[in-house]
């Protein structure tokens, strides 16, 4: 359609729509569509309500995942072992830890390992192996006389250094230097460094910075794609310390009563790590959480590095606490870190005092109190927060050590600050920790093709028929574990429409269909005017990209789409242009975070929307139900990989301006085209590195037809990586199944 005509039609629509409410011309068999305003915005609002309701309902839904047996302590631990394994999986606690005899002293010819001396203890700079080439690093506080009364891992908040909670650096009140005060009580204490929340603009080496994000989000992005998690990495650092405590505990290592029990205590992010560590490892006799414990129903608004895929399906903080049952937990509700993260490429976030801490404690007691007969939680609430945040107070530490069989008096006066002997370079240490985790993520990325090949080994390529049977198990896993599936029936169509565009060759109707409560599908149906009664035509579903609208693919000759839906219609196809939900920037990206909390994704909504669209199209008298195809560009190309893999009514899928070595594009910290550097913080999908790259997604479309369009200068990737990934698809279709005519790639010069 000429651009002048497109502009004219658009202006006519804008002027005419409000006055047409009573005289709407509808598509046959539908009711009038009377919605005014921005329907895309209405769609986002509806999906938001739907997801918030799913999050709220997750609390009551968790019970079905637990089969607690209170008949004995041993039976209880055995009964929750499946939950413990699942928690380890979603936290990415998968890499085998490296055995070691003792932490290494960190020293140079200029700086000794002894960095300070306190009241009855020495402070050493140490590091210890964890997994692969990753180390924990921090401070070790060792009593100078006698054996330790307890072995403690004391975890600072992400924005505190080990030196601050030991009293060797300013920034934490003396009362809150809990690592120091535990050492003064005769404990051996190790204090790990956490990855900080320092903000930086990220970019590959030698290029200017792009998205502004924290160190924690930076590591989270690649790790999440590889089935790992920063939380899991830091839990592993704590558990490596527990390994050492157990090994060096003498009688404990021999199966007898230990001389010093093991405890873990943390504040803020350290409290989070302490809670997960205590839930996962029964060798930790006592856990103390300060500045973290509470309701996680707003997890989607917390820093992105706390996004654990599917956590709320089984675990709130109360459920995590029940995994410590049989041991002891102290919850201190006194103060917490406060933080606002901007939307500058990194995910915006709000960090505040945990909500409903007491209610979470009570939920835990309700789940365990009857079976265990007594409370395993001590709740410490010492009043409102002061101007200067204080945590890890005397009451809390007394209760914590009491759970380890100790009743100290030292907390009455708070002790004296240690004397500094040398000054560790905290910034250099932070960078080392950051670099080690980044290198580990990149190693996982390099290994991932071998992992995926092993994962897909059960596909039967002896015949097309055998293949179609064997692929269903993978489709089921992709649907439920990768994309996420809402177990709701689709609503009746309740189809509404209105005629909104018309040219010499086609008529355009806006169409709305119900999907779930508050969720609807919406798009534009273009119908050729030369259709004859009873004639059935193929349909092409034409999908826009990021921040797009249905009109982008048939009006105005958009430079990315060139009216391809209208041009296909002019050639005789019926076309349908859906509105997908990746629009309005943070509004839709926050939907991904809400969906992730309950083990779902944006595509958990878009797949049923498209299923409803296809179901409706198949009922239309002029549609050939066996020839409904999908053609998507950019984010629509992402849709082309995922939606037809699950909506098997699509007979063909074309992925344009998106196809890639997708896992590389999401996890690489070397390539300029990587999403690690960009504002698409919602793009990362958990554990694709171990399961479904684009070749594996295309395997779910096979033996249906599949095509890739690749512009040589399209910045979404590089030709060699596109070719590498497509070669695996070509090999499946042509070499293994003998259906090479069903797949192809078109290369052209241009973006």
XYZ file of C-alpha atoms in Angstrom:
751
model
C 0.000 0.000 0.000
C 1.408 3.462 -0.869
C 2.679 5.407 2.126
C 0.281 8.273 1.393
C -2.679 5.899 1.506
C -1.375 4.306 4.735
C -1.170 7.706 6.404
C -4.670 8.546 5.148
C -6.125 5.282 6.483
C -4.439 5.806 9.847
C -5.842 9.320 10.135
C -9.305 8.125 9.200
C -9.100 5.474 11.960
C -7.987 7.979 14.589
C -10.796 10.361 13.728
C -13.547 7.830 13.129
C -13.161 5.241 15.914
C -14.700 7.202 18.840
C -17.886 7.958 16.916
C -18.317 4.394 15.628
C -19.171 2.804 18.998
C -22.852 2.307 18.102
C -22.336 1.293 14.429
C -19.387 -1.089 14.546
C -18.913 -3.242 11.449
C -17.779 -6.649 12.766
C -16.170 -9.758 11.309
C -18.786 -12.470 10.714
C -19.580 -14.556 13.787
C -18.164 -12.094 16.330
C -19.553 -9.524 18.739
C -18.725 -5.809 18.467
C -15.371 -4.774 19.926
C -16.052 -1.591 21.883
C -12.800 -1.153 23.813
C -11.376 2.321 23.477
C -7.937 3.628 24.344
C -4.712 1.661 24.070
C -5.611 -2.023 23.965
C -1.946 -3.041 24.250
C -1.724 -1.168 27.529
C -4.948 -2.793 28.659
C -3.419 -6.169 27.813
C -0.317 -5.504 29.938
C -2.493 -4.419 32.865
C -4.572 -7.573 32.606
C -1.545 -9.869 32.486
C -0.146 -8.001 35.482
C -3.294 -8.660 37.513
C -3.236 -12.291 36.454
C 0.401 -12.798 37.535
C -0.044 -11.008 40.852
C -2.957 -13.316 41.559
C -0.812 -16.346 40.708
C 1.878 -15.115 43.100
C -0.675 -14.613 45.862
C -2.161 -18.057 45.314
C 1.281 -19.667 45.354
C 1.365 -19.494 49.164
C -1.535 -21.928 49.538
C -0.355 -23.969 46.571
C 2.989 -24.899 48.129
C 1.562 -27.542 50.427
C 1.120 -30.048 47.599
C 4.901 -30.087 47.055
C 5.665 -31.156 50.636
C 5.187 -34.587 52.218
C 6.556 -33.961 55.707
C 6.900 -37.051 57.907
C 7.127 -36.192 61.606
C 7.389 -39.773 62.864
C 11.095 -39.327 63.667
C 13.888 -36.812 63.002
C 15.350 -39.195 60.436
C 11.995 -39.641 58.714
C 11.496 -35.886 58.613
C 14.840 -35.278 56.906
C 14.159 -38.056 54.402
C 10.696 -36.662 53.648
C 11.995 -33.208 52.721
C 14.997 -34.461 50.745
C 13.168 -34.050 47.386
C 12.499 -30.408 48.303
C 16.141 -29.962 49.271
C 17.277 -31.370 45.935
C 14.859 -29.139 44.050
C 16.083 -26.098 45.965
C 19.690 -26.957 45.125
C 18.684 -27.289 41.457
C 16.989 -23.907 41.116
C 19.831 -22.254 43.051
C 22.331 -23.808 40.661
C 24.196 -25.651 43.425
C 25.482 -28.244 40.959
C 29.256 -27.916 40.654
C 31.283 -30.382 42.722
C 33.195 -28.660 45.514
C 36.965 -29.035 45.666
C 38.277 -30.840 48.786
C 40.950 -28.951 50.732
C 42.807 -29.352 54.002
C 42.662 -25.745 55.199
C 42.240 -22.205 53.850
C 45.309 -20.578 52.296
C 46.873 -17.510 53.863
C 46.798 -14.542 51.480
C 50.085 -12.652 51.761
C 52.772 -10.964 49.713
C 56.300 -9.825 50.445
C 54.759 -6.431 51.209
C 51.590 -7.450 53.056
C 51.509 -10.190 55.736
C 48.555 -12.528 56.123
C 48.060 -11.396 59.726
C 45.914 -8.303 59.247
C 44.761 -7.659 62.798
C 44.630 -8.768 66.414
C 41.593 -8.488 68.639
C 40.648 -9.331 72.189
C 41.613 -13.008 72.298
C 41.849 -13.644 68.555
C 44.028 -13.087 65.479
C 42.697 -12.029 62.071
C 44.148 -13.521 58.878
C 43.477 -12.835 55.209
C 42.533 -16.186 53.658
C 41.113 -17.853 50.597
C 39.811 -21.369 50.008
C 38.880 -23.444 46.930
C 35.183 -23.902 46.222
C 34.482 -25.395 42.750
C 36.384 -25.344 39.477
C 38.810 -22.453 39.670
C 36.541 -20.428 41.976
C 37.675 -19.514 45.490
C 36.102 -17.961 48.508
C 38.101 -15.119 49.971
C 37.852 -13.118 53.169
C 39.046 -13.118 56.773
C 39.640 -15.867 59.335
C 39.394 -15.056 63.041
C 41.209 -17.602 65.231
C 41.177 -17.743 69.049
C 44.657 -17.221 70.512
C 44.107 -19.525 73.458
C 42.202 -22.762 73.807
C 40.064 -24.612 71.300
C 37.213 -22.820 69.518
C 33.886 -23.081 71.309
C 32.093 -23.024 67.929
C 32.896 -22.765 64.223
C 31.033 -19.895 62.564
C 30.606 -18.578 59.028
C 29.706 -14.892 59.482
C 28.364 -13.367 56.263
C 28.220 -9.594 55.766
C 25.726 -7.770 53.596
C 26.759 -7.394 49.955
C 27.625 -3.740 50.571
C 29.751 -4.493 53.636
C 33.286 -5.835 53.574
C 34.587 -8.538 55.909
C 36.762 -5.886 57.557
C 33.695 -3.843 58.508
C 31.968 -6.601 60.503
C 35.305 -7.510 62.102
C 35.960 -3.922 63.199
C 39.038 -3.328 61.032
C 37.287 -0.745 58.830
C 34.664 1.924 59.388
C 31.083 1.644 58.184
C 29.394 -0.747 60.630
C 28.500 0.250 64.235
C 30.531 -1.481 66.924
C 27.411 -3.215 68.249
C 26.848 -4.749 64.793
C 30.352 -6.102 64.236
C 29.025 -9.587 64.861
C 32.054 -11.432 63.434
C 34.311 -9.672 65.947
C 31.974 -10.241 68.881
C 31.668 -13.943 68.092
C 35.461 -14.239 67.951
C 35.706 -12.460 71.311
C 33.440 -15.219 72.655
C 35.958 -17.880 71.666
C 34.561 -18.843 68.257
C 36.612 -19.576 65.179
C 35.009 -17.342 62.553
C 35.442 -17.192 58.792
C 34.035 -14.171 56.959
C 33.525 -14.548 53.185
C 33.413 -11.676 50.713
C 30.119 -11.341 48.833
C 29.827 -9.878 45.349
C 28.887 -6.254 45.928
C 26.120 -4.049 44.588
C 28.586 -1.622 43.041
C 27.056 -0.041 39.919
C 29.013 0.080 36.645
C 28.277 0.479 32.959
C 29.149 -2.839 31.340
C 30.784 -3.492 27.969
C 33.209 -5.924 26.320
C 36.916 -5.084 26.717
C 37.901 -1.919 24.895
C 34.378 -0.642 24.241
C 32.403 2.099 26.025
C 30.041 1.073 28.826
C 26.385 0.356 28.090
C 23.834 -0.933 30.626
C 24.390 0.316 34.172
C 24.004 -2.562 36.631
C 25.374 -3.948 39.869
C 28.201 -6.458 40.087
C 25.622 -8.917 41.358
C 23.303 -8.551 38.363
C 26.278 -8.788 36.005
C 27.230 -12.240 37.339
C 23.578 -13.276 37.669
C 22.847 -12.774 33.952
C 25.299 -15.320 32.552
C 24.894 -17.708 35.474
C 21.079 -17.805 35.127
C 21.320 -18.778 31.460
C 23.691 -21.602 32.395
C 21.469 -23.042 35.139
C 23.510 -21.479 37.906
C 22.839 -18.580 40.237
C 24.886 -16.059 42.161
C 23.025 -17.127 45.305
C 24.062 -20.718 44.659
C 27.660 -19.686 44.066
C 27.795 -17.848 47.384
C 26.066 -20.680 49.216
C 28.777 -22.964 47.811
C 31.440 -20.682 49.289
C 29.776 -21.015 52.693
C 29.376 -24.786 52.393
C 33.041 -25.130 51.436
C 33.818 -23.532 54.805
C 31.478 -26.049 56.438
C 33.408 -28.823 54.654
C 36.605 -27.534 56.253
C 35.046 -27.151 59.697
C 33.804 -30.722 59.497
C 37.159 -32.035 58.323
C 39.131 -30.127 60.970
C 36.637 -30.907 63.748
C 38.326 -34.093 64.887
C 35.546 -36.155 66.485
C 32.961 -34.709 64.043
C 34.897 -36.140 61.130
C 34.906 -39.539 62.864
C 31.170 -39.551 63.488
C 31.331 -38.674 67.206
C 30.059 -35.598 69.006
C 32.107 -32.595 67.802
C 34.032 -30.340 70.127
C 32.801 -27.248 68.261
C 29.424 -27.077 66.512
C 28.906 -25.253 63.223
C 26.806 -22.115 62.851
C 26.072 -19.675 60.031
C 24.987 -16.080 60.616
C 24.375 -13.262 58.131
C 22.916 -9.804 57.682
C 21.054 -8.484 54.646
C 22.296 -10.399 51.623
C 24.378 -12.374 54.081
C 21.144 -13.297 55.872
C 19.742 -14.572 52.576
C 22.845 -16.725 52.012
C 22.722 -17.967 55.621
C 19.055 -18.997 55.274
C 19.626 -20.932 52.050
C 22.797 -22.526 53.462
C 21.011 -23.678 56.603
C 18.143 -25.065 54.541
C 20.470 -27.063 52.288
C 23.041 -28.442 54.733
C 22.116 -30.331 57.894
C 25.675 -30.069 59.222
C 24.861 -26.470 60.155
C 23.486 -26.822 63.678
C 22.450 -23.187 64.133
C 21.471 -20.475 61.647
C 20.895 -16.777 62.302
C 19.209 -14.479 59.770
C 19.158 -10.712 60.260
C 17.720 -8.060 57.960
C 16.243 -10.499 55.462
C 13.569 -12.931 56.743
C 9.999 -12.151 55.667
C 7.423 -12.450 52.909
C 8.827 -12.884 49.390
C 5.596 -12.000 47.574
C 7.301 -8.844 46.279
C 10.444 -10.673 45.138
C 9.851 -9.282 41.640
C 10.587 -5.786 42.983
C 13.798 -6.773 44.773
C 17.231 -6.762 43.082
C 17.268 -9.007 40.033
C 20.056 -11.180 41.446
C 17.464 -12.516 43.921
C 15.351 -13.871 41.049
C 15.292 -17.644 41.604
C 13.234 -19.349 38.907
C 10.126 -20.935 40.391
C 11.096 -20.218 43.989
C 7.579 -19.274 45.128
C 6.086 -22.492 43.802
C 7.608 -24.365 46.760
C 9.514 -21.917 48.911
C 8.721 -18.822 50.879
C 11.060 -17.973 53.745
C 8.794 -19.961 56.080
C 9.169 -23.079 53.940
C 12.939 -22.604 53.849
C 12.893 -22.354 57.635
C 11.045 -25.676 57.890
C 14.068 -27.260 56.216
C 16.100 -26.200 59.264
C 13.585 -27.902 61.587
C 15.320 -30.299 63.943
C 18.090 -27.734 64.261
C 17.853 -24.109 65.393
C 17.138 -20.780 63.700
C 17.296 -17.234 65.060
C 15.453 -14.523 63.111
C 16.379 -10.934 63.986
C 13.905 -8.309 62.827
C 15.729 -5.090 63.631
C 17.078 -3.332 60.556
C 17.844 -4.152 56.947
C 19.702 -2.736 53.939
C 17.845 -0.050 51.986
C 18.427 0.437 48.286
C 16.908 1.904 45.127
C 18.330 0.686 41.809
C 17.617 2.813 38.716
C 16.364 1.637 35.347
C 19.497 2.413 33.331
C 19.856 -0.882 31.499
C 20.035 -2.886 34.695
C 16.830 -3.991 36.358
C 15.186 -1.371 38.590
C 14.682 -2.533 42.153
C 13.571 -1.499 45.604
C 15.191 -3.030 48.668
C 13.568 -2.318 52.016
C 12.729 -3.917 55.346
C 11.301 -7.427 54.924
C 7.534 -7.495 55.120
C 5.606 -9.769 57.485
C 8.629 -11.250 59.274
C 6.596 -12.344 62.296
C 3.883 -13.829 60.081
C 6.509 -15.888 58.238
C 7.855 -17.147 61.555
C 4.316 -18.094 62.579
C 3.721 -19.849 59.252
C 6.852 -21.928 59.826
C 5.760 -22.823 63.362
C 2.328 -23.822 62.082
C 3.904 -26.155 59.516
C 6.349 -27.771 61.957
C 5.101 -27.140 65.500
C 2.574 -29.954 65.679
C 4.967 -32.567 64.361
C 8.100 -31.456 66.188
C 6.427 -30.553 69.446
C 8.420 -27.379 70.061
C 9.530 -24.272 68.253
C 12.839 -24.320 66.406
C 12.775 -20.539 65.766
C 13.759 -17.764 68.118
C 12.275 -14.481 66.930
C 14.167 -11.366 68.060
C 12.365 -8.059 67.517
C 14.099 -5.251 69.377
C 11.937 -2.353 68.259
C 11.931 0.135 65.429
C 14.987 0.889 63.357
C 17.250 3.662 64.616
C 18.764 6.385 62.442
C 21.946 4.316 62.304
C 21.041 0.715 61.328
C 22.009 -1.748 64.031
C 21.933 -5.512 63.642
C 23.439 -8.625 65.129
C 22.804 -7.252 68.619
C 23.607 -8.758 72.012
C 20.263 -10.548 72.407
C 20.542 -12.070 68.934
C 24.116 -13.267 69.372
C 23.355 -14.681 72.816
C 20.467 -16.719 71.384
C 22.555 -17.815 68.391
C 25.458 -19.049 70.516
C 23.034 -20.585 72.969
C 21.800 -22.742 70.088
C 25.406 -23.913 69.736
C 25.663 -24.818 73.404
C 27.393 -21.603 74.529
C 26.195 -18.856 76.916
C 28.701 -15.984 76.705
C 28.765 -12.828 78.811
C 31.028 -10.831 76.527
C 28.154 -9.126 74.690
C 27.390 -6.882 77.652
C 30.068 -4.294 76.851
C 30.690 -5.069 73.192
C 34.434 -5.648 73.525
C 37.210 -3.557 72.018
C 38.055 -2.973 68.369
C 40.936 -5.083 67.024
C 44.326 -3.595 66.270
C 45.095 -3.448 62.575
C 48.409 -4.945 61.375
C 47.973 -4.541 57.608
C 45.257 -3.388 55.240
C 43.798 -5.831 52.695
C 42.901 -4.284 49.349
C 39.134 -4.817 49.451
C 38.599 -3.440 45.921
C 41.197 -5.774 44.410
C 39.714 -8.712 46.312
C 36.217 -7.864 45.048
C 37.509 -7.741 41.463
C 39.211 -11.119 41.863
C 35.990 -12.648 43.147
C 34.029 -11.079 40.289
C 36.511 -12.257 37.654
C 36.596 -15.813 38.956
C 32.824 -16.192 38.740
C 32.751 -14.599 35.305
C 35.411 -17.031 34.090
C 33.439 -19.931 35.518
C 30.289 -18.784 33.695
C 32.263 -18.540 30.462
C 33.710 -22.023 31.012
C 30.165 -23.356 31.465
C 29.239 -21.595 28.221
C 32.067 -23.304 26.331
C 31.059 -26.685 27.746
C 27.334 -26.206 27.128
C 27.171 -27.665 23.561
C 28.431 -30.983 24.943
C 25.904 -30.841 27.799
C 23.023 -30.192 25.401
C 24.147 -32.940 23.037
C 24.065 -35.416 25.907
C 20.703 -34.050 27.020
C 19.107 -34.604 23.582
C 20.537 -38.084 23.053
C 17.148 -39.800 23.439
C 15.762 -38.425 20.182
C 15.043 -41.326 17.831
C 15.961 -40.363 14.251
C 15.474 -43.817 12.742
C 12.360 -42.500 10.976
C 10.174 -39.413 10.941
C 7.448 -41.334 12.753
C 9.823 -42.518 15.471
C 11.181 -38.999 15.786
C 7.735 -37.497 16.310
C 7.108 -39.902 19.172
C 10.462 -39.388 20.881
C 10.370 -35.596 20.685
C 7.197 -35.358 22.774
C 9.034 -35.936 26.067
C 11.318 -33.018 25.251
C 8.358 -30.854 24.271
C 6.752 -31.637 27.617
C 9.916 -30.623 29.477
C 10.222 -27.450 27.389
C 6.586 -26.566 28.107
C 6.619 -27.179 31.859
C 10.198 -26.590 33.011
C 11.719 -24.120 30.533
C 8.834 -21.934 29.349
C 6.436 -22.693 32.199
C 2.807 -23.753 31.842
C -0.237 -22.335 33.610
C -2.559 -25.200 34.444
C -5.696 -23.321 33.424
C -8.223 -24.206 30.760
C -8.623 -21.714 27.959
C -11.797 -19.668 28.244
C -14.447 -19.673 25.479
C -13.414 -17.344 22.641
C -16.010 -14.639 23.266
C -14.690 -13.168 20.005
C -15.145 -9.420 19.512
C -14.140 -7.461 16.450
C -14.489 -4.242 14.490
C -13.554 -3.289 10.957
C -10.832 -0.650 11.243
C -8.942 -0.636 7.923
C -9.829 -1.172 4.307
C -7.976 -1.004 0.984
C -8.830 -2.121 -2.540
C -7.464 -5.615 -1.837
C -8.147 -6.383 1.824
C -10.198 -5.540 4.893
C -8.635 -5.277 8.356
C -10.455 -6.235 11.550
C -9.309 -5.780 15.118
C -10.055 -9.016 16.978
C -10.066 -9.750 20.719
C -10.352 -13.237 22.291
C -10.532 -14.261 25.949
C -7.720 -16.546 27.160
C -7.548 -16.647 30.990
C -9.247 -14.390 33.545
C -7.784 -10.896 32.898
C -5.769 -12.253 29.943
C -6.907 -11.787 26.363
C -5.433 -12.099 22.897
C -5.693 -9.186 20.496
C -4.592 -8.600 16.939
C -5.550 -7.560 13.445
C -7.038 -9.942 10.887
C -6.441 -9.013 7.238
C -8.860 -10.709 4.844
C -8.380 -10.639 1.039
C -11.347 -9.221 -0.818
C -11.183 -11.871 -3.557
C -12.214 -14.696 -1.214
C -14.996 -16.814 -2.644
C -17.689 -18.457 -0.552
C -16.532 -21.848 0.695
C -12.921 -21.230 -0.395
C -10.255 -22.022 2.215
C -7.012 -20.101 2.297
C -3.762 -20.533 4.281
C -3.089 -18.108 7.131
C 0.184 -16.451 8.076
C 0.412 -15.146 11.642
C 2.720 -12.137 11.308
C 4.479 -11.234 14.545
C 6.028 -7.841 15.319
C 9.159 -7.296 17.422
C 10.148 -5.452 20.584
C 7.894 -2.503 21.507
C 5.877 -3.260 18.390
C 2.233 -3.011 17.378
C 0.154 -5.067 14.954
C -0.029 -2.033 12.640
C 3.774 -2.137 12.259
C 3.502 -5.152 9.961
C 0.863 -3.784 7.572
C 0.804 0.037 7.742
C 3.327 2.786 7.062
C 6.114 0.687 5.477
C 8.046 0.369 8.758
C 11.725 -0.033 7.862
C 11.979 -3.357 9.712
C 8.750 -4.974 8.453
C 7.918 -3.347 5.087
C 4.208 -4.145 5.444
C 4.841 -7.881 5.027
C 1.445 -8.829 6.475
C -0.335 -6.598 3.957
C 1.839 -7.806 1.069
C 1.124 -11.431 1.939
C -2.566 -10.605 2.049
C -2.321 -8.967 -1.359
C -0.862 -12.264 -2.621
C -3.930 -14.113 -1.368
C -3.063 -15.179 2.167
C -5.226 -14.414 5.155
C -2.955 -12.837 7.760
C -3.270 -12.198 11.466
C -1.001 -9.761 13.335
C -1.123 -10.393 17.110
C -0.192 -7.895 19.792
C 2.465 -9.621 21.890
C 3.195 -8.467 25.438
C 6.784 -7.259 25.028
C 5.855 -3.573 24.999
C 6.184 -0.613 27.406
C 9.738 -1.362 28.597
C 9.859 -1.853 32.374
C 6.136 -2.581 32.494
C 6.511 -5.770 30.470
C 9.974 -6.618 31.784
C 8.556 -6.624 35.302
C 5.952 -9.136 34.091
C 8.825 -11.516 33.356
C 10.087 -11.129 36.905
C 6.621 -11.798 38.321
C 6.236 -14.842 36.095
C 9.700 -16.176 37.011
C 8.770 -16.135 40.694
C 6.220 -18.895 40.044
C 8.300 -20.803 37.496
C 6.828 -19.116 34.431
C 7.932 -16.700 31.699
C 6.409 -14.170 29.318
C 5.903 -17.057 26.910
C 3.811 -18.847 29.538
C 1.232 -16.168 28.672
C 1.966 -15.767 24.973
C 1.785 -19.485 24.170
C -1.851 -19.822 25.384
C -2.668 -16.519 23.660
C -1.411 -17.961 20.380
C -3.077 -21.296 21.018
C -6.367 -19.447 21.408
C -5.707 -17.442 18.229
C -5.011 -20.614 16.252
C -8.003 -22.395 17.773
C -10.232 -19.530 16.694
C -8.722 -19.247 13.215
C -9.332 -22.950 12.622
C -13.078 -22.397 13.172
C -13.328 -19.724 10.470
C -15.028 -20.893 7.273
C -12.396 -19.477 4.903
C -9.353 -20.785 6.793
C -7.492 -23.942 5.829
C -6.907 -25.370 9.349
C -3.909 -27.426 8.221
C -2.043 -24.445 6.768
C -1.586 -21.869 9.531
C 1.992 -20.575 9.587
C 4.020 -18.335 11.890
C 6.373 -15.581 10.654
C 8.130 -13.480 13.303
C 10.789 -10.765 13.199
C 13.182 -9.677 15.970
C 11.377 -10.379 19.270
C 8.834 -11.959 16.986
C 11.706 -14.193 15.879
C 12.181 -15.202 19.509
C 8.489 -16.033 19.439
C 9.033 -18.045 16.255
C 11.433 -20.334 18.122
C 9.276 -20.903 21.191
C 5.604 -20.589 20.291
C 5.445 -23.026 17.318
C 7.552 -25.461 19.364
C 4.538 -25.696 21.698
C 1.603 -24.650 19.501
C 1.891 -27.586 17.149
C -1.049 -26.349 15.025
C 1.462 -24.047 13.326
C 2.552 -25.921 10.211
C 5.590 -23.730 9.572
C 7.767 -21.235 11.421
C 9.995 -18.501 10.026
C 12.501 -16.882 12.393
C 13.691 -13.568 11.000
C 16.200 -11.065 12.404
C 16.771 -13.034 15.576
C 18.180 -16.514 14.931
C 21.432 -17.073 16.787
C 23.632 -19.250 18.868
C 21.166 -18.076 21.477
C 22.908 -19.267 24.629
C 26.102 -17.529 23.529
C 24.160 -14.343 22.845
C 22.773 -14.377 26.381
C 25.779 -15.544 28.388
C 28.921 -14.292 26.623
C 30.956 -11.547 28.287
C 33.209 -11.270 25.236
C 30.924 -10.678 22.253
C 29.564 -7.206 21.592
C 26.151 -8.577 20.534
C 25.597 -10.231 23.926
C 22.571 -9.353 26.039
C 24.875 -9.172 29.058
C 25.569 -5.564 28.027
C 22.043 -4.389 27.195
C 18.817 -3.240 28.808
C 16.905 -6.456 28.046
C 17.241 -7.703 31.592
C 14.156 -9.907 31.165
C 15.644 -11.883 28.275
C 17.487 -14.519 30.289
C 15.855 -17.950 30.612
C 16.917 -20.360 33.310
C 19.215 -23.234 32.319
C 18.926 -22.983 28.534
C 22.648 -23.718 28.434
C 21.980 -27.260 29.629
C 18.816 -27.874 27.620
C 17.416 -25.856 24.705
C 19.474 -23.614 22.470
C 17.885 -22.584 19.169
C 18.864 -25.840 17.450
C 17.095 -27.779 20.188
C 14.034 -25.507 19.996
C 13.930 -26.088 16.234
C 14.091 -29.819 16.973
C 10.718 -29.378 18.690
C 9.334 -27.776 15.499
C 10.734 -30.581 13.332
C 9.448 -32.319 11.189
C 7.281 -29.300 10.400
C 8.811 -26.692 8.115
C 11.333 -24.232 9.564
C 13.134 -21.286 7.973
C 15.628 -18.622 9.015
C 16.080 -15.174 7.468
C 19.509 -13.651 8.088
C 20.688 -10.199 7.073
C 24.493 -10.167 6.982
C 24.699 -6.876 8.873
C 21.917 -7.483 11.353
C 23.451 -6.574 14.707
C 21.601 -9.300 16.603
C 24.473 -11.670 15.886
C 27.280 -12.649 13.540
C 27.047 -14.819 10.449
C 29.402 -17.513 11.718
C 27.345 -18.087 14.866
C 24.059 -18.073 12.941
C 25.504 -20.575 10.471
C 26.917 -22.745 13.261
C 23.555 -23.061 14.973
C 21.574 -23.546 11.763
C 23.986 -26.244 10.572
C 22.801 -28.444 13.445
C 19.196 -27.980 12.326
C 20.056 -28.712 8.703
C 21.879 -31.862 9.794
C 18.813 -33.064 11.691
C 16.379 -32.399 8.857
C 18.494 -33.500 5.894
C 21.133 -35.947 7.111
C 19.252 -37.738 9.878
C 15.608 -37.578 8.801
C 15.895 -37.138 5.023
C 13.559 -34.142 4.930
C 16.035 -31.443 3.944
C 13.444 -29.740 1.744
C 11.574 -28.705 4.905
C 14.218 -26.312 6.201
C 16.292 -23.522 4.745
C 18.118 -20.313 5.559
C 18.084 -17.204 3.383
C 21.063 -14.875 3.542
C 20.847 -11.330 2.221
C 22.865 -8.141 2.435
C 21.284 -5.833 4.953
C 20.014 -5.604 8.485
